[in-house]
Short mmCIF file of C-alpha atoms in Angstrom, two decimals:
data_model
loop_
_atom_site.label_atom_id
_atom_site.label_comp_id
_atom_site.label_asym_id
_atom_site.label_seq_id
_atom_site.Cartn_x
_atom_site.Cartn_y
_atom_site.Cartn_z
CA MET A 1 56.58 8.70 -11.58
CA ALA A 2 53.01 8.44 -12.91
CA THR A 3 51.34 11.62 -14.05
CA ILE A 4 47.74 12.68 -13.65
CA SER A 5 46.13 13.78 -16.92
CA SER A 6 42.98 15.88 -17.05
CA PRO A 7 42.30 16.78 -20.69
CA GLY A 8 41.10 20.34 -21.17
CA LEU A 9 42.24 21.60 -17.78
CA GLY A 10 44.93 23.80 -19.24
CA SER A 11 43.30 24.78 -22.53
CA GLY A 12 39.70 25.16 -21.48
CA LEU A 13 38.57 22.60 -24.07
CA ASP A 14 36.03 19.94 -22.85
CA VAL A 15 37.98 17.16 -24.54
CA ASN A 16 36.03 14.27 -22.95
CA SER A 17 32.69 15.76 -24.02
CA ILE A 18 33.95 16.39 -27.57
CA VAL A 19 35.28 12.83 -27.89
CA SER A 20 32.08 11.34 -26.38
CA GLN A 21 29.90 13.14 -28.91
CA LEU A 22 32.11 12.10 -31.80
CA VAL A 23 32.10 8.48 -30.56
CA ALA A 24 28.29 8.63 -30.22
CA LEU A 25 28.10 9.51 -33.91
CA GLU A 26 30.35 6.56 -34.69
CA ARG A 27 28.03 4.29 -32.64
CA ARG A 28 24.98 5.08 -34.75
CA PRO A 29 25.46 1.99 -37.01
CA ILE A 30 25.66 -0.18 -33.87
CA GLU A 31 22.37 1.22 -32.63
CA LEU A 32 20.76 0.46 -35.98
CA LEU A 33 22.22 -3.08 -35.97
CA THR A 34 21.01 -3.60 -32.39
CA GLN A 35 17.50 -2.53 -33.37
CA GLN A 36 17.65 -4.88 -36.33
CA LYS A 37 18.87 -7.72 -34.10
CA THR A 38 16.05 -7.09 -31.61
CA ALA A 39 13.52 -7.29 -34.43
CA LEU A 40 15.11 -10.52 -35.71
CA GLN A 41 15.02 -12.05 -32.23
CA ALA A 42 11.33 -11.16 -31.88
CA LYS A 43 10.68 -12.70 -35.27
CA LEU A 44 12.65 -15.83 -34.33
CA SER A 45 10.64 -16.20 -31.12
CA SER A 46 7.38 -15.72 -33.01
CA PHE A 47 8.45 -18.26 -35.62
CA GLY A 48 9.26 -20.74 -32.87
CA LEU A 49 5.66 -20.48 -31.66
CA LEU A 50 4.45 -20.74 -35.24
CA GLN A 51 6.31 -24.03 -35.55
CA SER A 52 4.60 -25.30 -32.38
CA TYR A 53 1.18 -24.35 -33.75
CA THR A 54 2.00 -26.11 -37.02
CA VAL A 55 3.00 -29.26 -35.13
CA ASN A 56 -0.31 -29.09 -33.24
CA VAL A 57 -2.20 -29.06 -36.55
CA ARG A 58 -0.11 -31.97 -37.81
CA ASP A 59 -0.80 -34.05 -34.70
CA ALA A 60 -4.51 -33.25 -34.63
CA VAL A 61 -5.05 -34.02 -38.29
CA GLY A 62 -2.97 -37.18 -37.84
CA GLN A 63 -5.76 -38.57 -35.65
CA LEU A 64 -8.29 -37.97 -38.44
CA ALA A 65 -5.97 -39.74 -40.89
CA ARG A 66 -6.08 -42.98 -38.85
CA PRO A 67 -8.55 -45.43 -40.46
CA ASP A 68 -9.22 -47.13 -37.11
CA LEU A 69 -10.69 -43.92 -35.68
CA TRP A 70 -13.70 -44.33 -37.96
CA THR A 71 -14.31 -47.97 -37.00
CA GLN A 72 -13.76 -47.41 -33.27
CA THR A 73 -16.60 -48.78 -31.17
CA LYS A 74 -18.09 -47.83 -27.83
CA SER A 75 -19.70 -50.32 -25.50
CA THR A 76 -21.89 -49.85 -22.46
CA SER A 77 -23.22 -52.07 -19.71
CA SER A 78 -26.58 -51.67 -17.99
CA ASP A 79 -24.94 -52.80 -14.72
CA THR A 80 -21.27 -51.84 -14.53
CA ALA A 81 -21.04 -53.10 -10.95
CA ALA A 82 -21.65 -56.62 -12.25
CA VAL A 83 -20.21 -56.51 -15.78
CA ALA A 84 -17.74 -53.98 -17.18
CA VAL A 85 -17.13 -53.95 -20.92
CA THR A 86 -14.64 -52.55 -23.43
CA SER A 87 -14.65 -53.01 -27.18
CA ASN A 88 -12.43 -52.68 -30.23
CA ALA A 89 -13.00 -52.28 -33.95
CA ALA A 90 -13.80 -55.99 -34.35
CA ALA A 91 -16.91 -55.67 -32.18
CA VAL A 92 -20.21 -55.96 -34.03
CA LYS A 93 -22.82 -53.28 -33.53
CA GLY A 94 -25.71 -54.63 -31.45
CA SER A 95 -26.70 -55.69 -27.95
CA TYR A 96 -26.06 -58.77 -25.83
CA SER A 97 -27.80 -60.26 -22.80
CA LEU A 98 -25.43 -61.50 -20.10
CA GLU A 99 -26.11 -63.39 -16.86
CA VAL A 100 -23.29 -64.14 -14.41
CA THR A 101 -23.94 -67.34 -12.46
CA THR A 102 -20.49 -67.95 -10.92
CA LEU A 103 -17.32 -65.90 -10.50
CA ALA A 104 -13.90 -67.45 -11.08
CA GLN A 105 -11.99 -68.12 -7.88
CA ALA A 106 -8.45 -69.03 -6.91
CA GLN A 107 -7.79 -72.01 -4.65
CA GLY A 108 -6.91 -71.29 -1.03
CA LEU A 109 -5.15 -73.60 1.44
CA ALA A 110 -4.30 -73.25 5.13
CA SER A 111 -1.97 -75.21 7.39
CA ALA A 112 -2.51 -76.35 10.94
CA ALA A 113 -1.76 -73.73 13.60
CA TYR A 114 1.79 -73.11 14.89
CA THR A 115 2.56 -71.37 18.14
CA ALA A 116 4.89 -68.79 16.56
CA THR A 117 6.05 -67.79 13.09
CA THR A 118 9.57 -68.82 14.10
CA ASP A 119 8.51 -72.40 14.91
CA PRO A 120 10.31 -75.03 12.79
CA VAL A 121 8.22 -76.73 10.13
CA GLY A 122 10.73 -79.35 9.05
CA SER A 123 13.36 -79.56 6.32
CA GLY A 124 13.36 -81.34 2.98
CA THR A 125 11.82 -80.47 -0.38
CA LEU A 126 8.32 -79.31 -1.24
CA HIS A 127 6.90 -80.24 -4.64
CA ILE A 128 4.18 -77.90 -5.97
CA GLU A 129 2.26 -78.68 -9.14
CA LEU A 130 -0.58 -76.82 -10.89
CA GLY A 131 -3.55 -78.71 -12.28
CA ARG A 132 -7.20 -79.67 -11.81
CA TRP A 133 -8.84 -81.68 -9.06
CA ASP A 134 -12.04 -83.58 -9.78
CA ALA A 135 -15.17 -82.87 -7.77
CA GLY A 136 -14.28 -85.30 -4.98
CA HIS A 137 -10.56 -84.44 -4.92
CA THR A 138 -9.75 -88.05 -5.77
CA THR A 139 -7.97 -87.41 -9.07
CA PHE A 140 -5.49 -84.69 -10.03
CA THR A 141 -4.82 -83.80 -13.68
CA PRO A 142 -1.65 -81.75 -14.21
CA LYS A 143 -2.04 -78.50 -16.15
CA THR A 144 -0.81 -78.68 -19.72
CA GLY A 145 2.56 -76.97 -20.04
CA ALA A 146 3.12 -76.70 -16.29
CA SER A 147 5.86 -78.57 -14.44
CA VAL A 148 6.52 -79.51 -10.86
CA VAL A 149 8.39 -76.83 -8.87
CA ASP A 150 10.77 -78.16 -6.24
CA ILE A 151 11.39 -75.90 -3.23
CA ALA A 152 14.31 -76.83 -0.98
CA ILE A 153 13.86 -76.16 2.74
CA PRO A 154 17.28 -76.67 4.39
CA PRO A 155 17.78 -77.57 8.07
CA GLY A 156 18.10 -74.48 10.24
CA ALA A 157 16.12 -72.41 7.73
CA ASP A 158 12.84 -74.24 8.13
CA SER A 159 10.74 -71.91 10.26
CA LEU A 160 7.23 -70.97 9.20
CA GLU A 161 8.62 -67.60 8.06
CA ASP A 162 11.42 -69.30 6.08
CA VAL A 163 8.99 -71.61 4.31
CA ARG A 164 6.72 -68.69 3.40
CA SER A 165 9.65 -66.76 1.90
CA ALA A 166 10.96 -69.80 0.01
CA ILE A 167 7.54 -70.46 -1.57
CA ASN A 168 7.14 -66.82 -2.64
CA ALA A 169 10.62 -66.82 -4.19
CA ALA A 170 9.97 -70.00 -6.16
CA ASN A 171 7.35 -68.60 -8.56
CA ALA A 172 5.41 -71.84 -8.26
CA GLY A 173 1.98 -70.44 -9.09
CA VAL A 174 1.01 -69.83 -5.48
CA SER A 175 1.57 -66.99 -3.03
CA ALA A 176 2.19 -67.62 0.66
CA SER A 177 1.43 -65.55 3.71
CA ILE A 178 1.07 -66.08 7.47
CA VAL A 179 -2.30 -65.46 9.07
CA ARG A 180 -2.93 -65.47 12.83
CA ASP A 181 -6.20 -66.66 14.27
CA ALA A 182 -7.29 -67.70 17.74
CA SER A 183 -5.35 -70.97 17.46
CA GLY A 184 -2.02 -69.49 16.36
CA ALA A 185 -0.06 -68.77 13.15
CA ARG A 186 -1.05 -70.56 9.95
CA LEU A 187 0.67 -70.77 6.56
CA VAL A 188 -1.92 -69.67 3.99
CA LEU A 189 -1.45 -70.41 0.28
CA ARG A 190 -3.44 -69.02 -2.61
CA SER A 191 -3.15 -69.75 -6.32
CA THR A 192 -1.93 -66.70 -8.21
CA ALA A 193 -4.46 -67.34 -10.99
CA THR A 194 -8.15 -68.15 -10.83
CA GLY A 195 -9.81 -71.16 -12.45
CA GLU A 196 -10.11 -74.87 -11.94
CA GLU A 197 -6.93 -75.64 -13.87
CA ASN A 198 -4.86 -73.52 -11.48
CA ALA A 199 -5.46 -75.60 -8.36
CA VAL A 200 -2.38 -77.12 -6.70
CA ARG A 201 -1.12 -80.45 -5.46
CA ILE A 202 1.60 -80.26 -2.82
CA THR A 203 3.78 -83.22 -1.93
CA ALA A 204 7.00 -83.40 0.07
CA THR A 205 10.24 -85.30 0.43
CA ALA A 206 10.74 -84.72 4.13
CA ASP A 207 13.82 -85.14 6.29
CA ALA A 208 13.35 -87.05 9.53
CA PRO A 209 12.08 -84.78 12.32
CA ALA A 210 14.64 -83.59 14.86
CA LEU A 211 12.58 -85.17 17.63
CA PRO A 212 10.27 -88.18 17.36
CA GLY A 213 6.78 -86.91 16.68
CA GLY A 214 8.16 -83.44 15.95
CA PRO A 215 7.15 -81.21 13.03
CA THR A 216 7.80 -82.56 9.53
CA LEU A 217 7.56 -80.98 6.10
CA GLU A 218 4.91 -83.58 5.27
CA ASP A 219 2.52 -81.54 7.40
CA LEU A 220 2.35 -79.05 4.47
CA VAL A 221 1.28 -81.69 1.96
CA PHE A 222 -2.03 -81.18 0.13
CA ASP A 223 -2.80 -84.41 -1.69
CA PRO A 224 -6.17 -85.71 -0.49
CA PRO A 225 -5.81 -89.22 -2.00
CA SER A 226 -2.63 -89.79 0.02
CA ALA A 227 -4.25 -88.74 3.30
CA LEU A 228 -0.96 -87.00 4.21
CA GLY A 229 -0.53 -83.51 5.59
CA THR A 230 -2.66 -81.15 7.57
CA MET A 231 -3.31 -78.56 4.83
CA THR A 232 -7.00 -77.90 4.34
CA GLU A 233 -8.75 -76.27 1.40
CA THR A 234 -10.38 -72.98 2.40
CA LEU A 235 -11.32 -71.86 -1.11
CA GLN A 236 -12.01 -74.17 -4.02
CA ALA A 237 -10.58 -73.35 -7.45
CA ARG A 238 -13.48 -72.38 -9.64
CA ASN A 239 -14.22 -71.20 -13.19
CA ALA A 240 -16.44 -68.27 -14.02
CA ALA A 241 -19.77 -69.25 -15.55
CA ALA A 242 -22.09 -67.00 -17.50
CA VAL A 243 -24.87 -67.10 -20.06
CA VAL A 244 -24.48 -64.89 -23.15
CA ASN A 245 -27.59 -64.55 -25.29
CA GLY A 246 -28.77 -67.87 -23.84
CA LEU A 247 -25.47 -69.66 -24.49
CA PRO A 248 -23.63 -70.99 -21.41
CA VAL A 249 -19.90 -70.07 -21.32
CA THR A 250 -17.10 -70.71 -18.84
CA SER A 251 -13.73 -69.10 -18.25
CA ALA A 252 -10.80 -69.68 -15.90
CA SER A 253 -10.70 -65.91 -15.45
CA ASN A 254 -13.30 -63.29 -14.63
CA THR A 255 -12.11 -61.44 -17.73
CA LEU A 256 -13.77 -62.86 -20.83
CA SER A 257 -11.81 -61.63 -23.84
CA SER A 258 -12.67 -64.25 -26.45
CA VAL A 259 -16.31 -65.07 -25.76
CA VAL A 260 -17.78 -62.26 -27.88
CA GLU A 261 -15.67 -61.03 -30.80
CA GLY A 262 -14.25 -57.58 -30.14
CA LEU A 263 -15.52 -57.40 -26.56
CA THR A 264 -13.72 -57.78 -23.26
CA LEU A 265 -16.16 -58.54 -20.45
CA THR A 266 -15.01 -58.22 -16.85
CA LEU A 267 -17.24 -60.01 -14.37
CA ALA A 268 -17.44 -58.50 -10.87
CA LYS A 269 -20.44 -60.17 -9.24
CA THR A 270 -23.19 -62.68 -9.90
CA THR A 271 -26.47 -61.35 -11.24
CA THR A 272 -30.12 -61.94 -10.51
CA ALA A 273 -31.29 -60.36 -13.78
CA PRO A 274 -29.76 -60.17 -17.25
CA VAL A 275 -27.26 -57.37 -17.91
CA THR A 276 -27.55 -55.70 -21.30
CA VAL A 277 -24.30 -54.92 -23.12
CA THR A 278 -24.65 -52.53 -26.06
CA VAL A 279 -22.07 -51.95 -28.81
CA GLY A 280 -22.09 -49.09 -31.29
CA LEU A 281 -19.71 -46.89 -33.27
CA ASP A 282 -17.89 -44.34 -31.11
CA THR A 283 -19.11 -41.23 -32.91
CA ALA A 284 -18.23 -39.16 -29.84
CA ALA A 285 -14.54 -40.01 -30.32
CA MET A 286 -14.83 -39.13 -34.01
CA ARG A 287 -16.42 -35.77 -33.21
CA THR A 288 -13.76 -35.08 -30.56
CA ALA A 289 -11.04 -35.66 -33.18
CA VAL A 290 -12.74 -33.30 -35.65
CA ASP A 291 -13.13 -30.65 -32.94
CA ALA A 292 -9.44 -30.99 -32.01
CA PHE A 293 -8.40 -30.43 -35.63
CA VAL A 294 -10.62 -27.36 -36.04
CA LYS A 295 -9.35 -25.96 -32.73
CA SER A 296 -5.68 -26.45 -33.69
CA TYR A 297 -6.23 -24.85 -37.11
CA ASN A 298 -8.09 -21.87 -35.65
CA GLU A 299 -5.28 -21.32 -33.15
CA ILE A 300 -2.61 -21.12 -35.86
CA ASN A 301 -4.86 -18.96 -38.04
CA ARG A 302 -5.47 -16.52 -35.18
CA TYR A 303 -1.78 -16.46 -34.29
CA ILE A 304 -0.70 -15.70 -37.87
CA ASN A 305 -3.30 -12.92 -38.14
CA ASP A 306 -2.07 -11.36 -34.88
CA GLN A 307 1.60 -11.62 -35.82
CA THR A 308 1.20 -10.20 -39.34
CA LYS A 309 -1.24 -7.34 -38.72
CA TYR A 310 -0.41 -3.63 -38.63
CA ASP A 311 -2.17 -1.40 -36.10
CA ALA A 312 -2.67 1.94 -37.78
CA ASP A 313 -3.63 3.66 -34.53
CA THR A 314 -0.52 2.67 -32.61
CA ARG A 315 1.64 2.32 -35.73
CA VAL A 316 2.91 -0.98 -34.38
CA ALA A 317 3.39 -3.97 -36.69
CA GLY A 318 3.32 -7.60 -35.64
CA ALA A 319 6.66 -9.43 -35.40
CA LEU A 320 5.93 -11.40 -38.59
CA GLN A 321 4.32 -8.56 -40.54
CA GLY A 322 5.60 -8.76 -44.13
CA ASP A 323 7.35 -12.11 -43.52
CA GLY A 324 7.12 -14.09 -46.75
CA ALA A 325 7.55 -17.51 -45.18
CA THR A 326 4.65 -16.89 -42.77
CA ARG A 327 2.37 -15.73 -45.55
CA SER A 328 3.36 -18.76 -47.64
CA LEU A 329 2.54 -21.14 -44.79
CA GLN A 330 -0.84 -19.49 -44.26
CA ALA A 331 -1.62 -19.62 -47.97
CA GLN A 332 -0.71 -23.30 -48.18
CA LEU A 333 -2.95 -24.19 -45.25
CA ARG A 334 -5.92 -22.24 -46.60
CA GLY A 335 -5.39 -23.60 -50.07
CA MET A 336 -5.42 -27.15 -48.74
CA LEU A 337 -8.68 -26.51 -46.91
CA ARG A 338 -10.31 -25.12 -50.04
CA ALA A 339 -9.08 -27.92 -52.30
CA GLY A 340 -11.45 -30.70 -53.32
CA SER A 341 -10.82 -34.43 -53.01
CA GLY A 342 -11.99 -37.46 -54.93
CA ALA A 343 -11.61 -39.76 -51.93
CA ALA A 344 -15.34 -39.85 -51.19
CA ALA A 345 -17.95 -38.94 -53.80
CA ALA A 346 -20.43 -37.85 -51.12
CA TYR A 347 -17.97 -35.39 -49.57
CA PRO A 348 -15.80 -33.73 -52.25
CA ARG A 349 -15.09 -30.72 -50.02
CA LEU A 350 -14.63 -30.17 -46.30
CA SER A 351 -17.67 -27.90 -46.30
CA ASP A 352 -19.79 -30.89 -47.34
CA LEU A 353 -18.84 -32.45 -44.00
CA GLY A 354 -19.84 -29.28 -42.15
CA ILE A 355 -16.30 -27.90 -41.73
CA GLU A 356 -16.57 -24.46 -43.32
CA LEU A 357 -13.88 -21.85 -43.99
CA GLN A 358 -14.86 -18.36 -42.79
CA ARG A 359 -13.93 -14.95 -44.23
CA ASP A 360 -11.25 -14.42 -41.56
CA GLY A 361 -9.62 -17.71 -42.47
CA SER A 362 -10.96 -19.61 -39.46
CA LEU A 363 -12.97 -22.85 -39.54
CA LYS A 364 -16.49 -23.28 -38.20
CA ILE A 365 -18.39 -26.54 -37.76
CA ASP A 366 -21.95 -26.90 -38.98
CA ASP A 367 -23.17 -29.29 -36.28
CA ALA A 368 -26.17 -30.55 -38.23
CA LYS A 369 -24.11 -31.43 -41.30
CA LEU A 370 -21.33 -33.11 -39.34
CA ASN A 371 -23.71 -35.11 -37.14
CA ASP A 372 -25.59 -36.33 -40.21
CA ALA A 373 -22.31 -37.43 -41.79
CA LEU A 374 -21.13 -39.24 -38.64
CA ALA A 375 -24.38 -41.20 -38.45
CA ASP A 376 -22.81 -43.44 -41.15
CA PRO A 377 -19.07 -42.79 -41.00
CA THR A 378 -18.01 -45.17 -43.78
CA ALA A 379 -17.81 -42.40 -46.38
CA VAL A 380 -16.45 -39.97 -43.78
CA GLN A 381 -13.58 -42.38 -43.15
CA ALA A 382 -12.69 -42.33 -46.84
CA ALA A 383 -13.03 -38.55 -47.01
CA PHE A 384 -10.47 -38.10 -44.25
CA SER A 385 -8.18 -41.14 -44.26
CA ALA A 386 -8.11 -42.54 -47.79
CA ASP A 387 -4.48 -42.92 -48.86
CA ALA A 388 -4.46 -43.34 -52.63
CA GLU A 389 -1.57 -43.32 -55.07
CA GLY A 390 -2.64 -39.97 -56.49
CA GLU A 391 -2.89 -36.93 -54.22
CA ALA A 392 -6.19 -35.88 -55.77
CA ASN A 393 -7.84 -38.98 -54.28
CA ASP A 394 -6.17 -38.76 -50.88
CA GLY A 395 -8.35 -37.96 -47.90
CA PHE A 396 -8.35 -34.43 -46.48
CA ALA A 397 -6.53 -35.46 -43.31
CA VAL A 398 -3.90 -37.46 -45.20
CA ARG A 399 -3.10 -34.49 -47.42
CA ILE A 400 -2.98 -31.90 -44.62
CA LYS A 401 -0.84 -34.20 -42.50
CA ALA A 402 1.62 -34.69 -45.38
CA MET A 403 1.83 -30.94 -45.94
CA THR A 404 2.33 -30.00 -42.28
CA THR A 405 4.90 -32.77 -41.92
CA LEU A 406 6.87 -31.29 -44.82
CA LEU A 407 6.58 -27.81 -43.32
CA THR A 408 8.01 -28.96 -39.97
CA ASN A 409 10.72 -31.31 -41.29
CA SER A 410 14.35 -30.32 -40.77
CA ASP A 411 14.49 -29.08 -44.36
CA GLY A 412 10.96 -27.69 -44.44
CA LEU A 413 9.80 -24.09 -44.73
CA VAL A 414 9.51 -23.51 -40.97
CA ALA A 415 12.90 -25.00 -40.12
CA THR A 416 14.58 -23.26 -43.06
CA ARG A 417 13.17 -19.87 -42.09
CA THR A 418 14.17 -20.42 -38.47
CA ALA A 419 17.72 -21.26 -39.52
CA SER A 420 17.81 -18.16 -41.74
CA LEU A 421 16.75 -15.92 -38.86
CA ARG A 422 19.40 -17.41 -36.57
CA ALA A 423 22.04 -16.84 -39.25
CA SER A 424 20.96 -13.19 -39.59
CA ILE A 425 21.23 -12.72 -35.83
CA ASP A 426 24.72 -14.25 -35.87
CA ARG A 427 25.76 -11.88 -38.66
CA SER A 428 24.42 -8.91 -36.69
CA ASP A 429 26.41 -10.01 -33.64
CA LYS A 430 29.59 -10.23 -35.69
CA GLN A 431 29.01 -6.83 -37.30
CA ILE A 432 28.36 -5.23 -33.92
CA ALA A 433 31.55 -6.79 -32.54
CA ARG A 434 33.56 -5.40 -35.50
CA TYR A 435 32.06 -1.93 -35.02
CA GLU A 436 32.82 -2.05 -31.29
CA ASP A 437 36.47 -2.82 -32.03
CA ARG A 438 36.63 -0.04 -34.61
CA ILE A 439 34.98 2.50 -32.28
CA ALA A 440 37.35 1.61 -29.45
CA GLN A 441 40.26 2.35 -31.77
CA THR A 442 38.60 5.58 -32.98
CA GLU A 443 37.99 6.73 -29.40
CA ALA A 444 41.61 6.09 -28.49
CA ARG A 445 42.79 8.02 -31.57
CA LEU A 446 40.51 10.98 -30.85
CA LEU A 447 41.67 11.12 -27.25
CA ARG A 448 45.29 11.21 -28.45
CA GLN A 449 44.59 13.91 -31.04
CA TYR A 450 42.52 16.13 -28.78
CA GLY A 451 44.95 15.49 -25.95
CA ALA A 452 47.76 16.78 -28.17
CA LEU A 453 45.64 19.79 -29.16
CA ASP A 454 44.93 20.42 -25.50
CA ASN A 455 48.66 20.36 -24.70
CA THR A 456 49.42 22.73 -27.60
CA LEU A 457 46.72 25.19 -26.56
CA SER A 458 47.90 24.96 -23.00
CA ARG A 459 51.46 25.88 -24.05
CA ILE A 460 50.17 28.75 -26.21
CA ASN A 461 48.12 30.03 -23.31
CA GLY A 462 51.19 29.81 -21.07
CA LEU A 463 53.30 31.71 -23.62
CA ASN A 464 50.57 34.32 -23.98
CA SER A 465 50.58 34.86 -20.24
CA PHE A 466 54.37 35.19 -20.17
CA VAL A 467 54.39 37.73 -23.02
CA THR A 468 51.63 39.72 -21.34
CA GLN A 469 53.60 39.80 -18.09
CA GLN A 470 56.74 40.96 -19.89
CA ILE A 471 54.89 43.74 -21.67
CA ASP A 472 53.36 44.87 -18.42
CA LEU A 473 56.83 44.96 -16.78
CA TRP A 474 58.28 46.92 -19.72
CA ASN A 475 55.45 49.46 -19.61
CA ASN A 476 55.88 49.90 -15.87
CA ARG A 477 59.61 50.62 -16.26
CA ARG A 478 59.01 53.10 -19.08
CA ASP A 479 56.45 54.99 -17.03
CA ARG A 480 58.98 55.52 -14.29
#
């Protein structure tokens, strides 16, 4: 039968309280380890953010290290509704006069009207070929590199809808749709590309109609010299025509990408007056990149200052206060900003470009200095992005990018410190687990020992009561 044990009931000792207090003393190392682990976890979290801030600096300064940033151009149009423009580094600084006389157009064709979209058109094979028609549509010149596309229209699958679907599936350089007007349903074709060389000639090898005089695939022929078919031209294939600085130019497309070096001109409508296109260096993009670098550096500088400071009033230290790796990272960054460079004689230091280091470690831009430098960014490009064999002649951005890349690599300072903190946390967990096992054993031992003491005291108390009773009985008998 199970017994109910209540330590201390017989002896008067508060065994559970005694054991709890003794165990609490044994748990003191665990409390200290837990506090240490909490501090390590806070430091690990803070270091994770520090790594993110370092990556931000690396990415921002990486933009400044790109040579093409400093040759990037910006183009504008005086009439964007008529001419849109983009430019690249090959564009030459200056302005251009542009007149749009004709927009490029894709050829459009339409069939005769059918009563319904399910009406049969006729079976056989359509032959579609891209090329150029002369002005009178008497001569067709096939497009270089293009070939005839044969589209089979089988019996029983020759409705207007079937033909439309077959043409669209053939990738023949035309798209097909069905348009309804007052006369009925018409098959409408349109070249998928603009320009005179993307017109089409359609011929057919038609099966005999099911009924004499019935519909035949030859009705969809567009070949004016043959006088076959009922297809009519609704839109004529046309090239774009423009005048650039007085020079006439044409293009099969409304996007002119090779007319002016470095410029892509997109024509949207004809003009009645010249449109002025202006090209210059994109100093706004350069300034944006400099601002992004300064912002990213100031963020990491502010974060490090916050995480390493000690507040004397509250007696609270930042999570990274006294952390050697954090101080080393901060010192490396500041040292790199102070260091000179031989990449550009005009700008041996960042401060010469207007990027000045302040007493609190932050950066501040002198707008006047930086704007003056960006007015002719050739030397600025060298100052930031020169990549020489010797580090002393590397540009500022190249050097800072190399350093921050090393810091954030898998074997760099940030990653190494992070791994060290994780290892310390793991060790704390293992130590706590060992202490917990040891304390559980200690608690069990103390309960046994004090339980035995309780039993002994209980027996002594019982014996004392018995002896007292016997003495009382003996005294009572003697008194009689």
